[in-house]
Amino acid sequence: MSDPTLTPAWQTLTLAGASIAPIRELIDQNRSEFRSNLGEIEVDFTRQRIDASVWNTLKELVVERKVADRRDQMCAGVHVNQTEDRAVLHSALRLPRDSQLVVDGVDIVEAVHSVLERMSVLAERVRNGDWRGFTGKRIESVVNIGIGGSDLGPAMAHQALRAFTQPNIAFFFVSNVDPADLVETLKRCNPETTLFIIASKTFTTAETMSNAQQARDWVHKAVTSQDLEPVVSRHFVALSTNEREVSNFGIDAANMFEFWDWVGGRYSMESAIGLSTMIAIGPRQFGELLNGFRQADVNFQNEPWETNIAMQMGALAVWNRDFLGINTTAVLPYAQYLERFPAYLQQLTMESNGKNVRSDGESVSYDTGAIYWGEAGTNGQHSFYQLLHQGTNTVSCDIIVVARARHDLGDQQDMLVANALAQASVLSLGMDASEVADSGVPAELVPHKVMPGNRPVTVIMCPELNPFVLGMLVALYENCVFVQGAIWGINSFDQWGVELGKQVAMGISEAFELPSLAANFDQSTAASINRYLNLRDQG
Ligand code: F6P
């Protein structure tokens, strides 16, 4: 995990970053090598600020950083997450039944598929009404209680695949410990017909356990004559790696769907954590989702640089971050169904690559993970695009287009895609002062209307949005995140940075119970604790 800045490719790229032409000077050259296909998804890098020489040097960087070797180690089960001494095998979640992978003495494929089969049985029973609540009624609401990776993937997939979803079941996702989240959800549910999925890898996450306990109390209150235990077994299932805590909560092993410590939370949406997705779209379509993941993996694991889209996309992200100084990427899906995709990617990218220490423990002397955020187009255009176009920060943009709409509503789909392509053009090319003046703009307004352009854009064009395409898209980003981390030499699979806040929150909670403990904190925190207690107790 040596320093990437010492490689010849890094040094060449540093010089190239200082002298590369603006995108508008590059765009009309032959750039077909910057456009690739992943199945039916076209990934178009032609609006990136790159030329053939940069492209070739990025390829060299990937070789010099041994990214392919690291990828192979990861997929073979080497403990590449060395700070937690764990394998990283989300790629095994989508291996077909007839493949073979034994890691640490465990037949991984057998383990994965036996859980998938149990999930399928439950999903079908809920979908066809065979699974009944404590008063004998069929399930009408499914509430996934989880946070982070135990929420964002399933919530995103539910929104993305609404068109494929069982219509007579409502799906809800409760993540926040803010009581408003659970209370507002429960207002829309009936305890007799609600199935709670408690999703937590560790089964110790404070927010999730608190929401799960409140949900259990809510069901309990509705029960007049039965024991809680049989009621819990009809209304609660668990998705976790922690059988002991699941059982302590009162959920039977038969209602626990297992995954493993080699599946990171943010890489878990197609593991047992996908149970709500499977209930929503059915086991067959869930299988298509897995096939999509697999297709992207096959490309990532087998193709050379020229056709390896995740390698290219990951290396380009490093180019933008370290050599063009771009510290943020906007993810702009021109598809309402992908509204939650930016939020999902925030955890995937930033929890993975927001690191300032390399795997060898040395501090980095270069930039790592960019800030990812975004919003569905065209809503974002009427909100923050002003800054994208004329602000003083350069933001690189991933514009995601879905060509075939699921709904035929006048010319709306054409309007949507026209906007996507217009933004890709304007962001990358801009309009200079003479062009603005030539278009008849009064001289005093010209500076206000100049569009700097030169914002690197990737256009990802999907044929339509279905489970297979969604699987490809998610796995493409997962693999792209890996490539970035491998080039930077960081561990993309731990998340120590989130721990301290959890510990301090526990201490503050104790001070809410025993206010004298506020004095143990710094003055600002102590004052805030006291102010909160005053306001809380006035209510
Ligand atoms: O605190 C961060 C985190 O550990 C994420 O990595 C994870 O996805 C989330 O919390 C939820 O964890 P769990 O699934 O164990 O409840």
Coordinates of C-alpha atoms and ligand atoms in Angstrom, one line a residue:
M1 CA 0.0 0.0 0.0
S2 CA 2.8 2.3 -0.8
D3 CA 2.4 6.0 -1.7
P4 CA 0.8 6.4 -5.1
T5 CA 2.4 9.8 -5.7
L6 CA 5.7 8.0 -6.1
T7 CA 4.6 6.1 -9.2
P8 CA 5.7 7.4 -12.6
A9 CA 2.1 7.6 -13.8
W10 CA 1.2 9.8 -10.9
Q11 CA 4.0 12.2 -11.8
T12 CA 3.1 12.3 -15.5
L13 CA -0.6 12.9 -14.6
T14 CA 0.5 15.8 -12.3
L15 CA 2.1 17.5 -15.3
A16 CA -0.9 16.7 -17.5
G17 CA -3.4 18.1 -15.0
A18 CA -1.6 21.5 -15.2
S19 CA -1.7 21.6 -19.0
I20 CA -4.7 19.7 -20.2
A21 CA -6.8 21.7 -22.7
P22 CA -10.4 22.7 -21.8
I23 CA -13.1 20.3 -22.7
R24 CA -14.5 22.5 -25.5
E25 CA -11.1 22.2 -27.3
L26 CA -11.1 18.4 -26.9
I27 CA -14.7 17.5 -27.5
D28 CA -14.7 17.3 -31.3
Q29 CA -11.6 15.2 -31.6
N30 CA -12.1 11.4 -32.2
R31 CA -13.1 10.4 -28.7
S32 CA -14.9 7.1 -29.3
E33 CA -12.4 5.3 -27.0
F34 CA -13.9 7.2 -24.2
R35 CA -17.3 5.6 -24.7
S36 CA -18.0 2.1 -23.4
N37 CA -20.9 -0.3 -23.0
L38 CA -21.9 -2.4 -20.0
G39 CA -24.5 -4.6 -21.4
E40 CA -27.1 -2.1 -22.7
I41 CA -25.9 0.7 -20.5
E42 CA -23.6 3.2 -22.4
V43 CA -21.1 5.0 -20.2
D44 CA -20.0 8.1 -22.1
F45 CA -16.8 9.8 -20.8
T46 CA -16.4 12.0 -23.9
R47 CA -17.3 15.1 -21.9
Q48 CA -14.5 14.4 -19.4
R49 CA -11.4 16.7 -19.5
I50 CA -9.2 14.0 -20.8
D51 CA -7.2 13.3 -23.9
A52 CA -5.6 10.1 -25.3
S53 CA -2.4 10.7 -23.4
V54 CA -4.2 11.1 -20.0
W55 CA -6.3 8.1 -20.8
N56 CA -3.2 5.9 -21.4
T57 CA -1.5 7.2 -18.3
L58 CA -4.5 6.4 -16.2
K59 CA -4.3 2.9 -17.6
E60 CA -0.6 2.9 -16.5
L61 CA -1.6 4.2 -13.0
V62 CA -4.1 1.3 -12.6
V63 CA -1.3 -1.2 -13.6
E64 CA 1.3 0.5 -11.4
R65 CA -1.1 0.4 -8.4
K66 CA -1.8 -3.3 -9.1
V67 CA -5.6 -2.6 -9.0
A68 CA -6.4 -5.9 -10.8
D69 CA -4.3 -7.9 -8.3
R70 CA -6.1 -6.3 -5.4
R71 CA -9.5 -6.9 -7.1
D72 CA -8.6 -10.6 -7.5
Q73 CA -7.4 -10.8 -3.9
M74 CA -10.7 -9.3 -2.8
C75 CA -12.8 -11.6 -4.9
A76 CA -10.8 -14.7 -3.7
G77 CA -11.6 -13.9 0.0
V78 CA -8.2 -12.4 1.1
H79 CA -8.8 -10.3 4.2
V80 CA -8.4 -7.0 2.4
N81 CA -10.3 -5.2 5.1
Q82 CA -7.2 -5.5 7.3
T83 CA -8.3 -3.1 10.1
E84 CA -11.2 -5.5 10.9
D85 CA -9.4 -8.6 9.7
R86 CA -12.2 -9.4 7.3
A87 CA -12.7 -10.7 3.8
V88 CA -14.7 -8.4 1.5
L89 CA -16.9 -10.6 -0.6
H90 CA -20.0 -8.7 -1.7
S91 CA -19.2 -10.0 -5.2
A92 CA -20.0 -13.5 -3.9
L93 CA -23.6 -12.5 -3.2
R94 CA -24.3 -12.5 -6.9
L95 CA -22.3 -15.6 -7.9
P96 CA -24.5 -18.2 -9.7
R97 CA -25.5 -21.4 -7.9
D98 CA -23.1 -23.5 -9.9
S99 CA -20.0 -21.5 -9.0
Q100 CA -17.5 -22.4 -6.4
L101 CA -15.9 -20.3 -3.7
V102 CA -14.6 -21.6 -0.4
V103 CA -13.2 -19.1 2.0
D104 CA -11.9 -19.7 5.5
G105 CA -13.3 -23.2 5.1
V106 CA -16.8 -22.0 4.3
D107 CA -18.7 -22.8 1.1
I108 CA -19.7 -19.3 0.3
V109 CA -21.9 -20.0 -2.7
E110 CA -23.9 -22.6 -0.7
A111 CA -24.3 -20.2 2.2
V112 CA -25.5 -17.4 0.0
H113 CA -28.0 -19.5 -2.0
S114 CA -29.5 -21.3 1.0
V115 CA -30.4 -17.9 2.5
L116 CA -31.7 -16.7 -0.9
E117 CA -34.0 -19.8 -1.0
R118 CA -35.3 -19.1 2.5
M119 CA -35.9 -15.5 1.6
S120 CA -37.8 -16.6 -1.5
V121 CA -40.1 -18.8 0.5
L122 CA -40.9 -16.0 2.9
A123 CA -41.3 -13.5 0.1
E124 CA -43.8 -15.7 -1.8
R125 CA -45.8 -16.4 1.4
V126 CA -46.1 -12.7 2.1
R127 CA -46.9 -11.9 -1.5
N128 CA -49.6 -14.6 -1.9
G129 CA -51.2 -14.0 1.5
D130 CA -50.2 -17.3 3.0
W131 CA -48.2 -15.4 5.8
R132 CA -50.8 -14.2 8.2
G133 CA -50.8 -11.7 11.1
F134 CA -51.9 -12.6 14.6
T135 CA -55.6 -12.1 13.8
G136 CA -55.4 -14.2 10.7
K137 CA -55.2 -11.3 8.2
R138 CA -52.8 -11.1 5.3
I139 CA -49.9 -8.7 5.4
E140 CA -50.6 -5.3 3.9
S141 CA -47.7 -3.2 5.1
V142 CA -44.0 -4.1 5.3
V143 CA -41.8 -1.8 7.4
N144 CA -38.0 -2.1 7.1
I145 CA -36.4 -0.7 10.2
G146 CA -32.7 -0.1 9.6
I147 CA -30.2 2.7 9.1
G148 CA -27.2 3.3 6.8
G149 CA -26.5 0.3 4.6
S150 CA -29.5 -1.5 6.2
D151 CA -31.8 1.2 4.9
L152 CA -30.4 3.2 2.0
G153 CA -30.1 0.3 -0.5
P154 CA -33.5 -1.2 0.2
A155 CA -35.2 2.2 0.2
M156 CA -33.4 3.2 -3.0
A157 CA -34.3 -0.1 -4.7
H158 CA -38.0 0.2 -3.6
Q159 CA -38.3 3.6 -5.2
A160 CA -36.3 2.6 -8.3
L161 CA -38.4 -0.5 -8.9
R162 CA -41.8 0.8 -8.0
A163 CA -43.2 -0.3 -11.3
F164 CA -42.3 -3.9 -10.5
T165 CA -43.7 -3.8 -7.0
Q166 CA -46.6 -5.9 -5.7
P167 CA -49.5 -3.5 -5.6
N168 CA -51.4 -4.7 -2.6
I169 CA -48.6 -4.3 -0.1
A170 CA -47.3 -0.9 1.1
F171 CA -43.6 -0.6 1.9
F172 CA -42.1 1.8 4.4
F173 CA -38.5 2.5 5.5
V174 CA -37.9 3.8 9.0
S175 CA -34.3 4.8 9.8
N176 CA -34.2 7.9 11.9
V177 CA -34.3 7.8 15.7
D178 CA -36.3 11.0 15.4
P179 CA -39.7 9.7 16.8
A180 CA -41.4 11.4 13.9
D181 CA -40.1 8.8 11.5
L182 CA -41.7 5.8 13.2
V183 CA -44.8 7.6 14.5
E184 CA -45.7 8.9 11.1
T185 CA -45.1 5.5 9.5
L186 CA -47.2 3.7 12.1
K187 CA -50.1 6.1 11.5
R188 CA -50.3 4.5 8.1
C189 CA -50.1 0.9 9.3
N190 CA -52.4 -1.6 11.1
P191 CA -50.6 -3.8 13.7
E192 CA -52.7 -6.8 12.6
T193 CA -51.4 -6.6 9.0
T194 CA -47.9 -5.2 9.4
L195 CA -44.6 -7.1 9.0
F196 CA -41.6 -5.5 10.5
I197 CA -38.2 -6.3 9.0
I198 CA -35.5 -5.4 11.5
A199 CA -32.4 -5.0 9.4
S200 CA -29.1 -4.6 11.2
K201 CA -25.8 -6.3 10.4
T202 CA -24.7 -5.9 14.1
F203 CA -28.1 -5.9 15.7
T204 CA -26.7 -3.3 18.1
T205 CA -27.1 -0.1 16.2
A206 CA -28.8 2.3 18.7
E207 CA -31.3 3.9 16.3
T208 CA -32.4 0.6 14.8
M209 CA -32.8 -1.2 18.1
S210 CA -34.7 1.7 19.6
N211 CA -37.1 1.8 16.6
A212 CA -37.5 -2.0 16.7
Q213 CA -38.4 -2.0 20.4
Q214 CA -40.9 0.8 19.9
A215 CA -42.4 -1.2 17.0
R216 CA -42.6 -4.3 19.1
D217 CA -44.4 -2.3 21.9
W218 CA -46.8 -0.9 19.3
V219 CA -47.8 -4.4 18.2
H220 CA -47.9 -5.6 21.8
K221 CA -50.4 -2.8 22.7
A222 CA -52.7 -4.1 20.0
V223 CA -52.8 -7.6 21.4
T224 CA -55.4 -8.3 24.0
S225 CA -55.3 -12.1 24.7
Q226 CA -52.1 -13.5 23.2
D227 CA -48.6 -13.9 24.4
L228 CA -46.2 -11.5 22.8
E229 CA -43.9 -14.3 21.6
P230 CA -46.2 -15.9 18.9
V231 CA -47.2 -12.3 17.9
V232 CA -43.6 -11.3 17.4
S233 CA -43.0 -14.4 15.3
R234 CA -45.7 -13.4 12.9
H235 CA -44.8 -9.7 12.7
F236 CA -41.0 -9.5 13.1
V237 CA -38.2 -10.9 11.0
A238 CA -34.5 -10.1 11.3
L239 CA -31.8 -9.6 8.8
S240 CA -28.4 -9.8 10.6
T241 CA -25.1 -11.4 11.2
N242 CA -25.7 -11.5 15.0
E243 CA -27.9 -14.5 15.9
R244 CA -27.4 -14.0 19.7
E245 CA -28.8 -10.4 19.7
V246 CA -31.6 -11.4 17.3
S247 CA -32.7 -14.1 19.7
N248 CA -32.3 -11.7 22.7
F249 CA -34.7 -9.4 21.0
G250 CA -37.2 -12.3 20.8
I251 CA -37.0 -13.1 17.1
D252 CA -36.9 -16.8 16.4
A253 CA -34.0 -18.3 14.4
A254 CA -36.5 -19.4 11.8
N255 CA -37.3 -15.8 11.2
M256 CA -33.7 -14.6 10.9
F257 CA -32.1 -14.3 7.5
E258 CA -28.4 -14.4 7.8
F259 CA -25.6 -12.6 6.2
W260 CA -21.9 -12.5 7.1
D261 CA -19.2 -10.2 8.3
W262 CA -17.6 -10.3 4.8
V263 CA -20.6 -8.2 3.6
G264 CA -20.1 -4.5 4.4
G265 CA -23.3 -2.7 5.3
R266 CA -23.0 -0.4 2.3
Y267 CA -22.4 -3.3 0.1
S268 CA -25.3 -5.4 1.3
M269 CA -28.5 -4.5 -0.6
E270 CA -28.5 -7.8 -2.5
S271 CA -27.8 -9.9 0.6
A272 CA -30.6 -10.7 3.2
I273 CA -30.8 -7.0 3.6
G274 CA -32.7 -7.1 0.3
L275 CA -35.6 -9.0 1.8
S276 CA -38.0 -6.0 1.4
T277 CA -36.9 -5.7 -2.2
M278 CA -37.6 -9.3 -2.8
I279 CA -41.0 -9.1 -1.2
A280 CA -41.7 -6.1 -3.3
I281 CA -40.6 -7.3 -6.7
G282 CA -40.7 -11.1 -6.2
P283 CA -37.9 -13.7 -6.2
R284 CA -37.7 -13.9 -9.9
Q285 CA -37.2 -10.2 -10.5
F286 CA -34.8 -10.2 -7.5
G287 CA -32.8 -12.9 -9.4
E288 CA -32.7 -10.4 -12.3
L289 CA -31.3 -7.8 -10.0
L290 CA -28.6 -10.2 -9.0
N291 CA -27.9 -11.0 -12.6
G292 CA -27.4 -7.3 -13.3
F293 CA -24.9 -7.1 -10.4
R294 CA -23.1 -10.2 -11.8
Q295 CA -22.9 -8.8 -15.3
A296 CA -21.1 -5.7 -14.0
D297 CA -18.8 -7.9 -12.0
V298 CA -18.0 -10.1 -15.0
N299 CA -17.0 -6.9 -16.9
F300 CA -14.9 -5.7 -13.9
Q301 CA -13.2 -9.0 -13.2
N302 CA -12.4 -10.1 -16.8
E303 CA -12.1 -7.2 -19.2
P304 CA -8.9 -5.3 -20.1
W305 CA -8.7 -1.6 -19.5
E306 CA -10.1 -0.7 -22.9
T307 CA -13.5 -2.3 -22.0
N308 CA -13.4 -2.3 -18.2
I309 CA -15.9 0.4 -17.3
A310 CA -15.4 0.4 -13.5
M311 CA -11.6 0.6 -14.0
Q312 CA -12.1 3.5 -16.3
M313 CA -14.7 5.2 -14.1
G314 CA -12.6 4.8 -10.9
A315 CA -9.4 6.0 -12.5
L316 CA -11.3 9.0 -13.9
A317 CA -12.6 9.8 -10.5
V318 CA -9.0 9.9 -9.2
W319 CA -8.0 12.1 -12.2
N320 CA -10.7 14.6 -11.4
R321 CA -9.9 14.6 -7.7
D322 CA -6.1 14.6 -7.6
F323 CA -5.0 16.2 -10.9
L324 CA -7.9 18.6 -11.7
G325 CA -8.5 19.5 -8.0
I326 CA -12.3 18.7 -8.2
N327 CA -13.5 17.8 -4.7
T328 CA -17.2 17.1 -5.4
T329 CA -19.3 15.0 -7.7
A330 CA -23.0 15.6 -8.3
V331 CA -25.1 12.6 -9.2
L332 CA -28.0 13.7 -11.4
P333 CA -30.4 11.0 -12.4
Y334 CA -32.9 12.2 -15.0
A335 CA -35.3 9.5 -13.7
Q336 CA -37.7 10.1 -10.8
Y337 CA -37.5 6.4 -10.0
L338 CA -33.8 7.0 -9.2
E339 CA -34.6 9.8 -6.8
R340 CA -32.9 8.0 -3.9
F341 CA -29.9 6.9 -5.9
P342 CA -27.7 10.0 -4.8
A343 CA -28.4 9.3 -1.1
Y344 CA -27.5 5.7 -1.6
L345 CA -24.3 6.6 -3.4
Q346 CA -23.4 9.1 -0.6
Q347 CA -22.9 6.2 1.8
L348 CA -21.3 3.9 -0.7
T349 CA -18.7 6.5 -1.8
M350 CA -18.1 8.6 1.2
E351 CA -18.1 5.9 3.9
S352 CA -15.8 3.9 1.7
N353 CA -13.3 6.4 0.5
G354 CA -13.5 9.3 3.1
K355 CA -10.1 8.3 4.6
N356 CA -7.0 10.2 5.3
V357 CA -4.7 7.3 6.3
R358 CA -3.5 4.6 4.0
S359 CA -3.9 0.9 4.7
D360 CA -0.2 1.0 5.8
G361 CA -1.1 3.5 8.5
E362 CA 0.7 6.4 6.8
S363 CA -1.2 9.7 6.4
V364 CA -2.0 10.5 2.8
S365 CA -0.4 13.5 1.1
Y366 CA -3.0 13.7 -1.6
D367 CA -6.8 14.0 -1.9
T368 CA -9.0 10.9 -1.5
G369 CA -12.8 10.5 -1.7
A370 CA -14.8 13.3 -3.3
I371 CA -18.1 14.6 -1.8
Y372 CA -21.0 12.9 -3.6
W373 CA -24.5 14.4 -3.6
G374 CA -27.3 15.0 -6.0
E375 CA -30.9 15.3 -6.9
A376 CA -33.2 14.0 -9.6
G377 CA -33.2 16.1 -12.8
T378 CA -35.0 18.3 -13.6
N379 CA -35.7 19.3 -10.0
G380 CA -32.0 20.1 -9.4
Q381 CA -31.9 22.4 -12.3
H382 CA -34.4 24.7 -10.6
S383 CA -32.4 24.6 -7.4
F384 CA -28.6 24.3 -7.3
Y385 CA -27.5 24.2 -11.0
Q386 CA -26.7 27.9 -10.9
L387 CA -23.7 27.1 -8.8
L388 CA -22.8 24.2 -11.0
H389 CA -22.7 26.5 -14.0
Q390 CA -21.3 29.7 -12.7
G391 CA -20.1 29.1 -9.1
T392 CA -16.4 29.2 -8.1
N393 CA -16.2 25.5 -7.4
T394 CA -15.9 23.0 -10.2
V395 CA -18.3 20.1 -9.7
S396 CA -18.0 17.0 -11.9
C397 CA -21.3 15.5 -12.8
D398 CA -22.7 12.0 -13.4
I399 CA -25.8 12.5 -15.5
I400 CA -27.9 9.3 -15.6
V401 CA -30.5 9.0 -18.4
V402 CA -33.1 6.3 -18.7
A403 CA -34.2 6.2 -22.4
R404 CA -37.4 4.3 -22.3
A405 CA -40.0 5.7 -19.9
R406 CA -42.5 3.4 -18.1
H407 CA -45.2 6.0 -18.7
D408 CA -46.4 7.6 -21.9
L409 CA -47.4 11.1 -20.9
G410 CA -47.4 13.5 -23.8
D411 CA -43.9 14.6 -24.7
Q412 CA -42.7 14.6 -21.1
Q413 CA -40.0 11.9 -21.5
D414 CA -38.5 13.7 -24.5
M415 CA -38.5 17.0 -22.4
L416 CA -36.7 15.2 -19.6
V417 CA -34.0 13.7 -21.8
A418 CA -33.6 17.0 -23.7
N419 CA -32.8 18.7 -20.4
A420 CA -30.3 16.0 -19.4
L421 CA -28.4 16.3 -22.7
A422 CA -28.6 20.1 -22.7
Q423 CA -27.1 20.2 -19.2
A424 CA -24.4 17.8 -20.2
S425 CA -23.5 20.0 -23.1
V426 CA -23.7 23.4 -21.3
L427 CA -21.8 22.1 -18.2
S428 CA -18.9 20.8 -20.3
L429 CA -18.7 23.4 -23.1
G430 CA -20.1 26.6 -21.6
M431 CA -20.3 29.8 -23.6
D432 CA -17.5 32.4 -23.7
A433 CA -17.9 36.2 -23.7
S434 CA -17.7 36.6 -27.5
E435 CA -20.3 33.9 -28.1
V436 CA -22.6 35.6 -25.5
A437 CA -22.0 39.0 -27.1
D438 CA -22.7 37.6 -30.6
S439 CA -26.0 36.3 -29.4
G440 CA -27.2 39.9 -29.0
V441 CA -26.7 40.3 -25.2
P442 CA -26.1 43.9 -24.1
A443 CA -22.4 44.5 -23.2
E444 CA -23.1 45.2 -19.6
L445 CA -24.8 41.9 -19.2
V446 CA -22.2 39.8 -21.0
P447 CA -20.1 39.0 -17.9
H448 CA -23.2 37.8 -16.1
K449 CA -24.1 35.5 -18.9
V450 CA -20.7 33.9 -19.6
M451 CA -20.8 30.2 -18.8
P452 CA -17.4 28.9 -17.9
G453 CA -18.1 25.3 -18.8
N454 CA -15.2 22.9 -18.4
R455 CA -17.2 20.9 -15.9
P456 CA -16.4 17.2 -16.5
V457 CA -19.6 15.2 -17.2
T458 CA -20.2 11.5 -17.6
V459 CA -23.4 10.5 -19.2
I460 CA -24.7 7.1 -18.3
M461 CA -27.5 6.1 -20.6
C462 CA -29.7 3.2 -19.6
P463 CA -32.1 1.6 -22.0
E464 CA -34.8 1.4 -19.3
L465 CA -35.0 1.0 -15.6
N466 CA -35.6 -2.6 -14.5
P467 CA -34.0 -4.9 -11.8
F468 CA -31.3 -6.1 -14.2
V469 CA -30.2 -2.5 -15.1
L470 CA -30.4 -1.3 -11.5
G471 CA -28.1 -4.2 -10.5
M472 CA -25.6 -3.3 -13.2
L473 CA -25.7 0.4 -12.2
V474 CA -25.1 -0.3 -8.5
A475 CA -22.3 -2.8 -9.0
L476 CA -20.7 -0.4 -11.5
Y477 CA -20.4 2.2 -8.7
E478 CA -19.4 -0.4 -6.1
N479 CA -16.5 -1.5 -8.3
C480 CA -15.6 2.1 -9.3
V481 CA -15.3 2.9 -5.5
F482 CA -13.0 -0.1 -5.1
V483 CA -10.7 1.1 -8.0
Q484 CA -10.4 4.5 -6.4
G485 CA -9.5 3.1 -3.0
A486 CA -7.0 0.7 -4.5
I487 CA -5.3 3.5 -6.4
W488 CA -5.2 5.6 -3.2
G489 CA -4.0 2.7 -1.1
I490 CA -6.7 3.2 1.5
N491 CA -9.1 0.6 3.1
S492 CA -12.5 1.2 1.5
F493 CA -14.2 -1.2 3.8
D494 CA -13.9 0.1 7.3
Q495 CA -15.6 3.1 8.8
W496 CA -13.8 4.0 12.1
G497 CA -14.7 7.7 11.6
V498 CA -18.3 7.1 12.6
E499 CA -17.6 5.4 15.9
L500 CA -16.5 8.3 18.1
G501 CA -19.7 10.2 17.5
K502 CA -21.7 7.2 18.7
Q503 CA -19.7 7.0 21.9
V504 CA -20.0 10.6 22.7
A505 CA -23.8 10.5 22.0
M506 CA -24.1 7.7 24.6
G507 CA -22.3 9.9 27.1
I508 CA -24.6 12.9 26.3
S509 CA -27.6 10.6 26.7
E510 CA -26.4 9.8 30.2
A511 CA -26.1 13.5 30.9
F512 CA -29.7 13.9 29.9
E513 CA -30.6 11.4 32.7
L514 CA -28.1 12.9 35.2
P515 CA -27.5 16.5 34.3
S516 CA -24.5 16.8 36.7
L517 CA -22.6 14.7 34.1
A518 CA -22.8 17.7 31.7
A519 CA -19.8 19.1 33.5
N520 CA -17.7 16.3 32.1
F521 CA -17.9 17.8 28.6
D522 CA -16.3 20.8 27.0
Q523 CA -18.0 24.1 27.8
S524 CA -19.9 24.4 24.5
T525 CA -21.3 20.9 24.8
A526 CA -22.2 21.4 28.4
A527 CA -24.0 24.6 27.7
S528 CA -26.0 22.9 24.8
I529 CA -26.9 20.0 27.1
N530 CA -28.3 22.4 29.7
R531 CA -30.1 24.5 27.1
Y532 CA -31.7 21.4 25.7
L533 CA -32.8 20.2 29.1
N534 CA -34.3 23.5 29.9
L535 CA -36.3 23.6 26.7
R536 CA -37.3 20.0 26.9
D537 CA -38.6 20.2 30.4
Q538 CA -40.6 23.4 29.6
G539 CA -42.7 21.6 27.0
Ligands
F6P1 O1 -22.4 3.7 11.6 C1 -22.2 3.4 10.3 C2 -22.7 2.0 10.1 O2 -21.9 1.0 10.7 C3 -22.8 1.7 8.6 O3 -21.6 1.3 8.1 C4 -23.9 0.7 8.6 O4 -24.4 0.5 7.3 C5 -24.8 1.3 9.5 O5 -24.0 1.8 10.6 C6 -25.9 0.3 10.1 O6 -25.3 -0.7 10.8 P1 -26.1 -2.0 11.1 O7 -26.5 -2.7 9.9 O8 -25.1 -2.9 11.9 O9 -27.3 -1.6 12.0

